[in-house]
Coordinates of C-alpha atoms in Angstrom, one line a residue:
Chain A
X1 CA 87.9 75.8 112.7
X2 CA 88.5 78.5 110.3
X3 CA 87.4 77.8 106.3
X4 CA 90.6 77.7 104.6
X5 CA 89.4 79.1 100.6
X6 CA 92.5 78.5 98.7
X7 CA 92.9 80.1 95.3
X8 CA 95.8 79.1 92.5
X9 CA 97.2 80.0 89.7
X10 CA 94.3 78.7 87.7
X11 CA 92.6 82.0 88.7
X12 CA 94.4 84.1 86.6
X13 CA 96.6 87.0 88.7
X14 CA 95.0 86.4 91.3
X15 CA 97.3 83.5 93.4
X16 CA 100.4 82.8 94.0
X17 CA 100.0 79.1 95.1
X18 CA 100.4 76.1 92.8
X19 CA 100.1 72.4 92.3
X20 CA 102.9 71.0 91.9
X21 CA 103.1 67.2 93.9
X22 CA 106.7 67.3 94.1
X23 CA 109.6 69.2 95.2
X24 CA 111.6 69.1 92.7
X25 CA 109.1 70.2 90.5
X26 CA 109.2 73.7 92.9
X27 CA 111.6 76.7 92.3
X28 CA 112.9 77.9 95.9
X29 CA 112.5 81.0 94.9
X30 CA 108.9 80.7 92.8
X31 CA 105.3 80.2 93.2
X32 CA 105.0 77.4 96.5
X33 CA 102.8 74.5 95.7
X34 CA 99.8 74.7 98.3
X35 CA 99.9 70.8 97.5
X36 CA 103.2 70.1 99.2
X37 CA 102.5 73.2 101.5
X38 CA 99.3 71.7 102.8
X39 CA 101.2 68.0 103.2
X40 CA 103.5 69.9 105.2
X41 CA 101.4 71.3 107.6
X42 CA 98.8 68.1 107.7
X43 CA 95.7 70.3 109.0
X44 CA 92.9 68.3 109.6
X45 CA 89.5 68.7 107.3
X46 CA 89.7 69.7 103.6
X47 CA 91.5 71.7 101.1
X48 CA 88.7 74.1 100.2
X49 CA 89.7 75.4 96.8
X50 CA 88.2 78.5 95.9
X51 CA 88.5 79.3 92.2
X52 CA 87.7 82.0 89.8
X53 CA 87.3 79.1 86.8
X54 CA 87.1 76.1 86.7
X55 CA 89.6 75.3 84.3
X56 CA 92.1 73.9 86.5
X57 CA 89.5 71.4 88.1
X58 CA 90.7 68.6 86.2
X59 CA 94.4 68.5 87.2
X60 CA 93.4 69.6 90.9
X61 CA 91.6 66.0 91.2
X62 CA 93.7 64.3 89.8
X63 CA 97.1 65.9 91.6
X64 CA 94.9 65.9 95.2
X65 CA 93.1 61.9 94.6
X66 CA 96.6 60.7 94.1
X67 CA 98.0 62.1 97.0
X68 CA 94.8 60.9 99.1
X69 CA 94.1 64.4 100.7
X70 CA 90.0 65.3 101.0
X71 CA 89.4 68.7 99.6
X72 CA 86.3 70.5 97.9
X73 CA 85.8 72.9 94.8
X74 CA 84.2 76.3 94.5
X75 CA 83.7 79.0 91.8
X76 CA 83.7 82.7 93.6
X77 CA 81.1 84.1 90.2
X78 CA 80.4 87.3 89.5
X79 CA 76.8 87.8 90.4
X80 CA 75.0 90.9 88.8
X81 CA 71.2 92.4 88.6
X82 CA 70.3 91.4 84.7
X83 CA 73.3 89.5 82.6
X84 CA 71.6 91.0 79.4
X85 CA 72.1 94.4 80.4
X86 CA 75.5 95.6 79.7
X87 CA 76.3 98.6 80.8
X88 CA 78.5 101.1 83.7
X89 CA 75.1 101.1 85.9
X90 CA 75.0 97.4 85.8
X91 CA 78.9 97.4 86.8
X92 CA 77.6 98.5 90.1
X93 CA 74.7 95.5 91.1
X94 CA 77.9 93.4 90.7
X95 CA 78.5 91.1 93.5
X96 CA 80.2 87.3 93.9
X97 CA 78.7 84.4 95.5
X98 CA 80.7 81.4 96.2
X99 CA 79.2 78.1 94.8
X100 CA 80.1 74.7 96.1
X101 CA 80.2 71.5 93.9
X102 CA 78.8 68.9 96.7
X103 CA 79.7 66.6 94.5
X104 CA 80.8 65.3 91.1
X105 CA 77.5 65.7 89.4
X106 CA 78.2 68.8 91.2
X107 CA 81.2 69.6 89.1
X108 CA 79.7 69.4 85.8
X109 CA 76.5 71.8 87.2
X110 CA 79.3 74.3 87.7
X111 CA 80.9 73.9 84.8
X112 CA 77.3 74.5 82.9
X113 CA 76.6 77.7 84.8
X114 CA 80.4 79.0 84.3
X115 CA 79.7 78.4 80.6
X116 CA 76.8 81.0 80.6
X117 CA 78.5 83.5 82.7
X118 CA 81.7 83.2 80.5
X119 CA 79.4 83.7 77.0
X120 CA 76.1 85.2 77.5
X121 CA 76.7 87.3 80.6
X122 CA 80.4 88.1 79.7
X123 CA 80.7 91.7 80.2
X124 CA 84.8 92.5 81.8
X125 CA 84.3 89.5 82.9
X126 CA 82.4 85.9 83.2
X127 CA 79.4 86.8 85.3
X128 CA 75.9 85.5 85.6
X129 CA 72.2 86.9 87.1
X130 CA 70.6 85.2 90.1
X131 CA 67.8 84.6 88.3
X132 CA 69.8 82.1 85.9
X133 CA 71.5 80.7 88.5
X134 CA 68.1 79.8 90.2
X135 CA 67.0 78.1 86.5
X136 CA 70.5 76.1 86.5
X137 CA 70.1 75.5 90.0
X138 CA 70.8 71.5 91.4
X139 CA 71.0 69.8 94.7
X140 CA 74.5 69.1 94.0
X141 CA 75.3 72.5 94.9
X142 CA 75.6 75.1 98.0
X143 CA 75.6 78.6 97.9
X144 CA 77.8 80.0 100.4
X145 CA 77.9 84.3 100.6
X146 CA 81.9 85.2 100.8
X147 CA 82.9 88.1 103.4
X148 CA 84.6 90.2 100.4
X149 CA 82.7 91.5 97.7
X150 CA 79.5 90.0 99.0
X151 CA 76.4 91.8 98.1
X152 CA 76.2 93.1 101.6
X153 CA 79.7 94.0 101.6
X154 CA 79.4 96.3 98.4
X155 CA 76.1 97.5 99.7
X156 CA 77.7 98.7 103.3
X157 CA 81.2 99.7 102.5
X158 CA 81.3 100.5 99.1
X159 CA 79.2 102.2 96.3
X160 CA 77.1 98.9 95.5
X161 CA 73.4 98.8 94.6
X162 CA 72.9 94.8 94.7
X163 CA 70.2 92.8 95.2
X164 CA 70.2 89.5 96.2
X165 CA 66.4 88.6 95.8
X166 CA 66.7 84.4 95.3
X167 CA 65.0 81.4 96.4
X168 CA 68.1 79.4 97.3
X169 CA 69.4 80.0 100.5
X170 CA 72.9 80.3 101.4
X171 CA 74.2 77.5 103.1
X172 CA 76.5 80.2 105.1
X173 CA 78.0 83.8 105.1
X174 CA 81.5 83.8 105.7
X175 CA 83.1 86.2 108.2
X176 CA 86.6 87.2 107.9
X177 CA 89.7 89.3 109.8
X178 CA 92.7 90.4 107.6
X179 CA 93.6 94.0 109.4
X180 CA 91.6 95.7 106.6
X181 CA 90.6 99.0 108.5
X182 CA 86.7 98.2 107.8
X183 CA 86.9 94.8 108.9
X184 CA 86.0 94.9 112.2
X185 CA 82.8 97.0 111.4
X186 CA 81.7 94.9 108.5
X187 CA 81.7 91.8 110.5
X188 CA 79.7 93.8 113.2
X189 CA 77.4 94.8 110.3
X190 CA 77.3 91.2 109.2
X191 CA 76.1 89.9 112.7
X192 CA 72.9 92.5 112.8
X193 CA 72.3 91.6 109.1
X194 CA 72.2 87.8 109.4
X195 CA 71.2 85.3 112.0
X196 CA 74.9 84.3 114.0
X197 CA 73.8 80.7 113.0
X198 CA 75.2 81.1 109.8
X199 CA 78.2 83.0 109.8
X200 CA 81.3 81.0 109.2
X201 CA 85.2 82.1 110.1
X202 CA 86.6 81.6 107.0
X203 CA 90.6 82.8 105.3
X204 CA 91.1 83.5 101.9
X205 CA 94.7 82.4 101.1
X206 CA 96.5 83.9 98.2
X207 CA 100.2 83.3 98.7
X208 CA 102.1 81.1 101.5
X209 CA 103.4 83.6 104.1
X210 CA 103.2 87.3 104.7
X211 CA 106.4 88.3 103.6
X212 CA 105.3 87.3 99.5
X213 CA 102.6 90.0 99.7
X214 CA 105.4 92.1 97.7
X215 CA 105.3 89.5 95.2
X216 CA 101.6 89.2 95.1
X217 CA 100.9 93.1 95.0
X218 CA 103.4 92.9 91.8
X219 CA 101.3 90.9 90.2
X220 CA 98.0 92.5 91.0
X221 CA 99.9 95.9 89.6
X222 CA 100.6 94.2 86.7
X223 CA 97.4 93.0 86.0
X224 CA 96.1 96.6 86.9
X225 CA 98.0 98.1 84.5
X226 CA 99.4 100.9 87.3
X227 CA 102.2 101.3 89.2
X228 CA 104.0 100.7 92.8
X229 CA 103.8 104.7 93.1
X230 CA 99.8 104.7 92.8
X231 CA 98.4 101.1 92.7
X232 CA 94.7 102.1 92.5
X233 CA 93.6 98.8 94.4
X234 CA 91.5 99.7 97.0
X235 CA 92.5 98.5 100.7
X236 CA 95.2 96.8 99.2
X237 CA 97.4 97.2 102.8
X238 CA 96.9 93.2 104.3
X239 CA 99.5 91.0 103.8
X240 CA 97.5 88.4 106.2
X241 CA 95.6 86.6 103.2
X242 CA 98.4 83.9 103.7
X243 CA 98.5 80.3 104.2
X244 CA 100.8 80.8 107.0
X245 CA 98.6 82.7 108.8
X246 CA 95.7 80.2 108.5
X247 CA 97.7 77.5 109.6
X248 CA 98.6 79.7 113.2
X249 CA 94.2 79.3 113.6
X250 CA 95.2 76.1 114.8
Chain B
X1 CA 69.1 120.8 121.3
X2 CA 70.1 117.4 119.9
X3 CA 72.4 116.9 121.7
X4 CA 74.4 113.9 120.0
X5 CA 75.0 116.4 117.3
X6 CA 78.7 117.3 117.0
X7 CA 78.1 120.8 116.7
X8 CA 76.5 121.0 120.2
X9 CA 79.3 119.0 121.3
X10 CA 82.1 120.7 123.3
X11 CA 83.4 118.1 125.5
X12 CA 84.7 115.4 123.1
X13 CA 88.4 116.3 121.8
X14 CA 88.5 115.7 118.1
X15 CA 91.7 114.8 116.6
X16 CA 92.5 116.2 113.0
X17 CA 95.5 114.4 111.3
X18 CA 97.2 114.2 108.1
X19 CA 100.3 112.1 106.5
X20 CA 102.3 113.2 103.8
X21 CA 104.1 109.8 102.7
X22 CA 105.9 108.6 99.5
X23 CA 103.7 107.9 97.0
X24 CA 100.2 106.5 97.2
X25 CA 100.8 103.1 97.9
X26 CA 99.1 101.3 101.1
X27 CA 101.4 98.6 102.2
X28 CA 103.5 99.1 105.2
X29 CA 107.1 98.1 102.8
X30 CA 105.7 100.6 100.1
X31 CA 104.7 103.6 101.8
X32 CA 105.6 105.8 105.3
X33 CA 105.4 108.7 106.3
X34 CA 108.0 111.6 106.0
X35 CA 105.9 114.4 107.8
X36 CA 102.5 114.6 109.9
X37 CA 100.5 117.5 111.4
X38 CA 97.4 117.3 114.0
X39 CA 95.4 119.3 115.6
X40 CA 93.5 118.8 118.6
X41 CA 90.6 120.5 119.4
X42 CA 87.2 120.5 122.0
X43 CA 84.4 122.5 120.3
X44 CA 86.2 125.1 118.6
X45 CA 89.2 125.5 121.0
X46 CA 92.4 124.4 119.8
X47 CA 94.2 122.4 122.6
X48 CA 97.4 121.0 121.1
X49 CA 98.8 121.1 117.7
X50 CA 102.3 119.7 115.8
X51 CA 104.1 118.1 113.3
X52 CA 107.1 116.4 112.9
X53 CA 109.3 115.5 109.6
X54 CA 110.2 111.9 109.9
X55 CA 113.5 110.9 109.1
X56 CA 114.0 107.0 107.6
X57 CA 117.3 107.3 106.7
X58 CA 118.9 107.9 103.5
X59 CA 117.6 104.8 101.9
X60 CA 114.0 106.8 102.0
X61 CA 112.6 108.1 98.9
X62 CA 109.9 109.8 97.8
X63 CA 108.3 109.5 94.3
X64 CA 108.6 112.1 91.8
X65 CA 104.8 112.6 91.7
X66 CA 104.3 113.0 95.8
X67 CA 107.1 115.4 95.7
X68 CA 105.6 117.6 93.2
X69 CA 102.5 117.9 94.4
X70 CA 103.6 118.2 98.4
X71 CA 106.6 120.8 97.2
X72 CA 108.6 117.8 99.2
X73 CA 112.3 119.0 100.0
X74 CA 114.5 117.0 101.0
X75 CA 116.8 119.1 102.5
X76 CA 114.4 120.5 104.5
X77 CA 113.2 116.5 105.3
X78 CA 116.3 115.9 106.6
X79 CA 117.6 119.2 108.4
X80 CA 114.1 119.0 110.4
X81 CA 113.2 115.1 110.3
X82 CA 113.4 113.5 114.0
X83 CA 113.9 109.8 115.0
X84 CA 110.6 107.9 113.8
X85 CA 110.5 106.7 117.8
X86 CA 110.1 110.6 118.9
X87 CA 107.7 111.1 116.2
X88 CA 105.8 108.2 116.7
X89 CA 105.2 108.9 120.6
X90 CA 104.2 112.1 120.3
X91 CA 101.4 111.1 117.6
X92 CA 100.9 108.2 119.8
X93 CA 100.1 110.5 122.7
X94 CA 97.9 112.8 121.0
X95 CA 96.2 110.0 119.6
X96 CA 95.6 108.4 123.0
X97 CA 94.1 112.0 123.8
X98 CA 90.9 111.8 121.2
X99 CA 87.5 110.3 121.6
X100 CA 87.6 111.4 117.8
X101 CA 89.7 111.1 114.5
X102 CA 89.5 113.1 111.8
X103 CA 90.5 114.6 108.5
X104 CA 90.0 115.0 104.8
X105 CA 90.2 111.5 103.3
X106 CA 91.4 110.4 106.5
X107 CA 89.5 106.7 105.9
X108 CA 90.7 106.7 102.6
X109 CA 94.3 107.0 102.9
X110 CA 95.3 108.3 106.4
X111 CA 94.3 106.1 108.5
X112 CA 96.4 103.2 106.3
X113 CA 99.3 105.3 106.6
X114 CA 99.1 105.3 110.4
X115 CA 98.4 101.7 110.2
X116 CA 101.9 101.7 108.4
X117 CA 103.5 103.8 110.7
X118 CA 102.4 101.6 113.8
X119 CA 103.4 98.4 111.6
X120 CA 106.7 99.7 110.7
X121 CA 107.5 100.8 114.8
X122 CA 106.7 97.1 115.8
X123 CA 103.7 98.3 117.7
X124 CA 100.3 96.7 117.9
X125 CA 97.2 97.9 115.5
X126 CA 94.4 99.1 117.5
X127 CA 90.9 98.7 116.9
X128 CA 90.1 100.9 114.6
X129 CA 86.8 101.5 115.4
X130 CA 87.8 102.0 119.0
X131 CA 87.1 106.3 118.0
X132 CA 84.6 107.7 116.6
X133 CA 85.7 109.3 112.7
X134 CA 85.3 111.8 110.6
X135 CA 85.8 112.2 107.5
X136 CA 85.5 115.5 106.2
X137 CA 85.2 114.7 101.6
X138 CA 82.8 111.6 102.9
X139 CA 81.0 114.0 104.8
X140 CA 80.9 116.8 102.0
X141 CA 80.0 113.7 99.8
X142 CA 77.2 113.1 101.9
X143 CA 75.7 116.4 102.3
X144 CA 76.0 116.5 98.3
X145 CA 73.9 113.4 98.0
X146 CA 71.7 114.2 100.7
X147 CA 72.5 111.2 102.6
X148 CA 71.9 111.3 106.5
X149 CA 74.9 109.6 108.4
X150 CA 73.7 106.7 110.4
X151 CA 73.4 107.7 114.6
X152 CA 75.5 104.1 115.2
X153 CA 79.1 104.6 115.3
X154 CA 79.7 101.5 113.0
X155 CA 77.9 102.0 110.5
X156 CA 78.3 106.0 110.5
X157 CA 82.2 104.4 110.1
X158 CA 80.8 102.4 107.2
X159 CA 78.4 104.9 105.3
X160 CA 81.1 107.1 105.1
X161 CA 83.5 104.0 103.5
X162 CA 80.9 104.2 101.2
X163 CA 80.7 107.9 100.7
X164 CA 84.2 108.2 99.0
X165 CA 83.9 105.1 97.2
X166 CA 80.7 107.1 95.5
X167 CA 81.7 109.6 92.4
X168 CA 79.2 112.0 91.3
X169 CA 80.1 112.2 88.0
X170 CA 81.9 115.1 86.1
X171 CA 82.1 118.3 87.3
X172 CA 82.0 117.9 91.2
X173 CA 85.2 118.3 92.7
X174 CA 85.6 117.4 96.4
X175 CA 89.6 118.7 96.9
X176 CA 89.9 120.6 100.3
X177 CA 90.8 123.6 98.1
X178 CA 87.7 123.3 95.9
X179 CA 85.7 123.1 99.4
X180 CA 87.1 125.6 100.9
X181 CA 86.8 127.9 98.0
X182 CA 82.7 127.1 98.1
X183 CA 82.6 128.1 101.5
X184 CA 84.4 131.0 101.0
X185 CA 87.4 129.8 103.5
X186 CA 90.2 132.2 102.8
X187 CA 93.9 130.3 102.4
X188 CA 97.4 130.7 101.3
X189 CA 97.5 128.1 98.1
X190 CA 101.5 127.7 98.6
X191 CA 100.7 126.3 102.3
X192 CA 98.6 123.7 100.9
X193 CA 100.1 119.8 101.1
X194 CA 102.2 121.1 104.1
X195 CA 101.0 118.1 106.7
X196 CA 100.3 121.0 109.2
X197 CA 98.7 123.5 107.3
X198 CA 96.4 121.4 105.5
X199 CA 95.2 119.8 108.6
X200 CA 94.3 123.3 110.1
X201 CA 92.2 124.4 107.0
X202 CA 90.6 121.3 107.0
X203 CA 89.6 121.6 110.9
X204 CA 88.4 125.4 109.5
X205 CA 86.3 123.5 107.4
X206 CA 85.2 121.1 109.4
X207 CA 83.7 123.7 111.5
X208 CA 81.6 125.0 108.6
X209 CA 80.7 121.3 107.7
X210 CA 79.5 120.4 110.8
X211 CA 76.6 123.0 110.5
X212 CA 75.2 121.3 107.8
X213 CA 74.8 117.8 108.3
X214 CA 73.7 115.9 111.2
X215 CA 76.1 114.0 112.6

């Protein structure tokens, strides 16, 4: 079974989906509801939504609960060397780690370390050090190491110089396959880094099908303040971070 | 003789391509290519070389800023440009030809404008790391950092990911034409950003590279 990690809207340009509970509530031709998408296709297991804030938490429960359909929450922070250092050479021990409420003391334990990384550590963007993390760190939470943007992934394929020195130990390191030219050799690169145990298929899902990557690149142009011409998003070519495509794992 | 080096290596044929496309977006709808060149060599014998204009149809355009700095003419485009189908088959055969890719930026842009061009034919992507590559500004990044290449094909194919996502700060310029100029290559600026041309300096360069990095 592949991890479905489903982002929204309540990570800001980053998602497509949305969570709307009913149809009529859904422009044809806007932003589909992963709600009534994921009642559509009836997959088994959960919705694993995979957020950069937590600010939408509140509706999710509520809109999922009353529909009865199981599904988790995770933040995807932005991990770096030393929070108090702010600076371009502290740009580069950035890294994200995917945290997993367990639970809902779990949720409020997030919400506490989201509130550091979005104040003290806030530097472009919420982000928080390992070694804060570790001092905040509860049983209602998991650590899981995404396949994008990891530590190891910045290390290997891009110019990266993170450290991820930390007594908690991920619960899993996520493996994924979008037709991203380096894919193939990052996942080998994964298997001799970390014991095959722990390496979980996961999909990140951004948008419902393939054919709204034009839509979704828009957006991500937009936010980068560049242009269709010249982007400057790196391996931005995949249009296979689609719910679509997760749903044809099974 | 270390043998595994590339510049005792005379038996594997080494495949130099390069794209010039639209603009210098990466997804298939966004971005083909209107003209590639290749060369294939073995050691330093050239076996096979071409290029071919590709025509779209009229619907195809290029952006302002890729024409000006390819000298793009569309006239010429479309007097010269051939059914993507013939174009793509005889890439696709040269291709099937090579132990090893190659070319300047060729992991950095190239290789995601052949990915395109596969895409947009209705073919299947191959495995990427099914050849060996080359890239010839990782590889100059390299030397200029003084960073070994890893022996294992993967992660040579990774480390040099890494190289061009690594700046050296102001001043260094990795361009072909500022490479060539440092090795004292002599060219004909006007033929520079023809898919062709380019892709036969860089090969000149590569030869000079390969002398002074192990790999």
């Amino acid at each position: 079974m592949v991890l479905p990690l489903i982002k929204t809207h309540f990570s800001p340009l980053r998602s497509l989906l949305t969570i709307e509970k009913e149809e009529k509530d859904v422009l044809p031709t806007g932003p589909q509801s992963i709600v009534l998408m994921w009642k559509k296709a009836n997959p088994p297991g959960r919705l694993h939504l995979c957020e950069d804030t937590p600010t939408g938490f509140a509706e999710q429960y509520k809109t999922l609960s009353s529909l009865g359909i199981p599904f988790s929450f995770s933040l995807r922070l932005v991990v770096c060397e030393d929070m108090a250092i702010k600076n371009e050479e502290s740009l580069k021990t950035e890294h994200k780690v995917i945290v997993l409420a367990k639970n809902s003391t779990g949720i409020a334990d997030l919400n506490k370390i989201y509130t550091i990384a979005a104040t003290e550590g806030f530097y472009y963007n919420p982000r928080i050090d390992l070694k804060r993390i570790e001092a905040m760190w509860t049983p209602n939470l998991k650590m899981i190491i995404p396949f994008y943007d990891s530590y190891l992934y910045n290390n290997v394929v891009s110019n990266g110089m993170c450290s991820f020195v930390t007594s908690i130990k991920p619960a899993a390191y996520l493996s994924e396959h979008n037709g991203i030219p380096t894919d193939t050799a990052m996942n080998a690169a994964l298997s001799r880094r970390v014991d095959d145990a722990a390496i979980v298929k996961a999909q990140t899902i951004y948008y419902p099908e393939a054919k709204d990557f034009d839509a979704y690149l828009t957006m991500r142009i937009i936010d980068k303040k560049s242009s269709m011409d010249k982007p400057n998003l790196p391996d931005m070519c995949s249009d296979e971070f689609s719910f679509q495509k997760w749903t044809s794992t099974f | 003789m270390d043998k595994h080096l590339l510049r005792f290596d005379f038996k594997s044929k080494i495949l130099f391509f390069d794209f010039e496309t639209q603009n210098l977006n990466l997804y298939k709808d966004f971005d083909l290519p209107w003209q590639y060149g290749y060369v294939l060599f073995q050691g330093t014998k050239v076996l096979k070389r071409g290029t071919n204009y590709i025509w779209w149809g009229d619907d195809y355009v290029v952006s302002p800023g890729a024409a000006f700095v390819t000298r793009y003419s569309r006239k010429k485009h479309k007097e010269c440009g051939v059914d993507p189908a013939v174009a793509f088959k005889d890439l696709d055969d040269v291709v099937g030809e090579a132990d090893i890719i190659g070319g300047h930026h060729v992991l950095g842009f190239d290789i995601f404008m052949w990915r395109n061009f596969i895409l947009q034919m209705g073919k299947k992507v191959p495995e990427f790391t099914d050849w060996r590559w080359l890239d010839t500004l990782a590889l100059a990044k390299a030397i200029h950092f003084q960073q070994v290449p890893p022996k294992d094909r993967l992660e040579q194919f990774l480390f040099q990911h890494k190289m061009l996502k690594t700046w050296p700060g102001k001043g260094f310029k990795f361009t072909l034409e500022e490479l060539l100029k440092q090795c004292k290559i002599q060219y004909d600026p006007d033929q520079l950003h023809d898919a062709l041309a380019d892709i036969e300096l860089n090969v000149e360069y590569w030869h000079h590279l390969k002398k002074n990095i192990d790999i």
